[in-house]
Steps between C-alpha positions, in 0.01 A plus 500: 500500500504437875159394624328716760644414841324524830505857630497436874867601529423845357293580808822502703660771286497825704454729197203644313653426159711197407681551170665186366758613244732341247727659239671348201828666410822458306846516653823571320826424680532732798232747393175592666190307385320605183130467582286303253159480669317491832186327627329595827204336673321660795444175689192601698298608197670273248547790253799431272671754274768449235754759384755487218823696530400800288216567745724447803769737373245783481403462867656700784381257768348153532147461358374361829486616861841486671411701811467404865163323444651261245753219481683395183547122477772341285730199493869598533373856520835671441459423128162675481626789711803535271252557218334772712838672531581466130164658417560778753199405713485557877532172691191357676444574869455130581642193324426134564758273339373143495846362415653556847166409660508162326869467590438577866228234520706227332859612570725208585260243360515621138785640294308639204233767528397622156141607437436162339646327809267695728194422287589131486560492877144625564352280223395803296474479119798642310652505154777257408859607563589445135219730386606765749857481370389526138284803578789666682716441192231662288494807725878534474500457120310818411356596158165339580201453274154608619422137574816467710413816693169340594685184608737700721215689666314174560815345649555800728134480603543131593770599751266759651224236529758282675576780747132538587466126552817482707404795719152355551662179624781653707325809637382351831848374589698818428670692780383837369714757686819305425390415146461870425851565636631239258301673226669829588835325465399392148461870421844571646648218289337645187664834575841335549471304176382815324805692626759232420870495583724756324761326284804634315356375173781638284764308696284187513464506121877545453575194713217298344654546156823341625349259749559165325873570477518659847315204654742247349805701608352556845454125554853428381650774719319421826507122453882500496485483880245217504513288185134400528369609158508313172452784254187669633373200700550461877617142569402336826788247495761773446349701784513192723873457426565867573317474835711199598818683399398804710382276789158669500202300622177555303131431568344215305156408375307197626633319193856556620587741218648841575237766560558753220217736594576868547394465864778247553755731337373792709541299821851386413607845383481638853746237623719480189532843332661338195157355420365854452663555160387161373145563618494838326635340182229230504229763547654702216518204263123458539473822301544326165429811293475769772142561391353400835458862606182624334560874449235727351541785255521739797806322644309340787518124566162342568385150581224357715583522870279194554363610840380236747667223298717348772362288783593783741312757291814669369540614139673259262605688185699320231866451592605572141269794419503687831820710532536412870464128426785480251873456561632766739715676238200560272353738756758748378263569209261664750572871468327831578440769241570872529138569594432188710744396772470173693517372856515148641316491833512179702400368839796420727502143634127483429452134587670534840276797583192300397609203713562723803174690465269209423659282769486774763861421592624811683867397490492433127309825445762686703777341292322608181416854609857573609619482142716191454314185613805280436745674730209554743449123517871456564478744791180353643655152481818638664718399210652849481540789745228771521714747307551266201416617149487342155847639437661370820349149479422429131545121520268459799244728334517296178437177691211657692354635176497152349315371808247786529409489131529125453277407791215705351509244219543204732858457380694222674844501656681359195373775270560774755854376555559509125367855467684634804828321436496331841488141621173313538560480875536878518184543294307272738625703795385824338158351420463398864597851611242647261227275643588602856531869414176526304274251680180684410582491129562125513179434694309703239671323208435153639138592576457616139630170365289289737187703427559477124541123512190456714271753330644424153521870421689822580429865432668841503382804694269606213369154425727356232422132555716199432364149514721224640435186298792284610853467373595863569842566644492610862749773408248639249226501764734671748586775255146562374411767762804710408452470124120532493499797736787652302274476195218668695741778598593556138135514395413757768803712406422479127143618563633783718745607229218500243285724719795733569581538131845340520607347167598141573682330213526155657471298821811295579423242774565733797558826310361743246661681209344846472541787254451874537604830343851598625371782719241274668701180543601551862145600598351189337765279658411629848130455422563143387711419804228630733237292318715187522575549870130547571416188299741310725320623811160404354615146418719407797479776759859618454625796295696307236807704409578604145804603299514694174757530224461782251601447136531836328565555132748418344576220751347157457371234737743226598571259784850418618461133405429597140792736438761242401279331239368833369855621442588176321198533271554865405872434445428208268239715324763775470298763689759639746287801600252270675750354750438515873779580742479491878179440691171449321219754505286260702 
């Protein structure tokens, strides 16, 4: 039991009622949560109530005030709000999620931010991690005795006591208007996780049954061009020999060993297309049993979106359980149904628009707003004539694209040269042209870095803080404003979609996958695009452009880079009807 904490922080809460809430629930692979119990404490009065699931299932709404005079407090609130949705309850008007509020106060200085971490940070009493784990196992087990039911309710109550103590300690330091926006995003995340991503479950099961054989044959088939696998194991020494044979330079770790991270493969792929197939194979081989995708009984894939988990405030869902985090070819399992079609709506060149708007660089903004910022840079730098297009000058555009995108990340001449397929001298010349063309952007970027190093902190437009503790890469500091404000843009758009009644299945870095009945798809796409453009204006002052791809039944989602591997897999699995030909749907 958490001891009574000081209540001074509660005085800062701008609500009549403060309901600290915790649910216990069971989860079965890809399905919505099965509620076990709930405990709620009204923090001002101290009144605590306990409810077992049979009581909760009979209720049509929460047994506490969720109106405009109240705030619901939770830790990682999307889990509690998912239970609201499973029970069919209306969502609260106001949500305070202490997880992102603890993250925003310690972001950059701490990597972990569980409830126990937060309690320990503020020197508040808490149960041991081992006890918490054992109680969670008990909840998941089911078939409880009366004594075990009492234990579970007591455990759930201890988390509510912890919430009261934590809020009492943190209340005075919270940025309330922005905290409530983050709480609204938790509600939007709960709705996305509740919806899930539609999966062709029948096809997935067919390939799963044959996967061990298909995986072995896939490695043997693709590896013929590389010779870097020993059975099912990627061998660093064989890869090193292949690189020397192909005369491909490769980034190395501080230890001198080849960097085998996916980021390194992604970087090299742009310069050496032959790397693309090997990268896709490595990401595929990670799927040992193809059970990474957690698909529910309703054919929807669900996993935690892990909002606010990255240092920039972006979501960080599992790369093996989230369909958009897996190998490119596996996205072919994403498919609409006859009564629910899909659309992929994304921001166009989002980070360039953010840089232009936040920097107040009129030339960069003009390049962005005219549609193709890469050929626009080439024109502004007088590398091509005014009438040039992406079709008439593809090589110049490609080089300018590498510079415009790479410099947002603080990329240096060597890397830009590699990506653009030009010499280092040419890359340096293009970087110099970029600095002269977009002087205001560079002044703003350098001021951001200097301010961060002096003040030891940075923040986005809606107050997502990052502490600078030393040892950070300058490139990471340079890119923080684009990534953190991109995350803010996504949060504002997700909240807007929730209020407009658009069914969002998933956020995907700078895009959303939405679903709608066939007759309403185009309407919802236009609604979503308008919301996303407006979110861009709110965050950076520019109307960030959007694009949309519609995926109507019986088509399926796919990206061009995944087609070759998808076709290999379905051929080896002997499912010819699932082949792709021509351009991908997305």
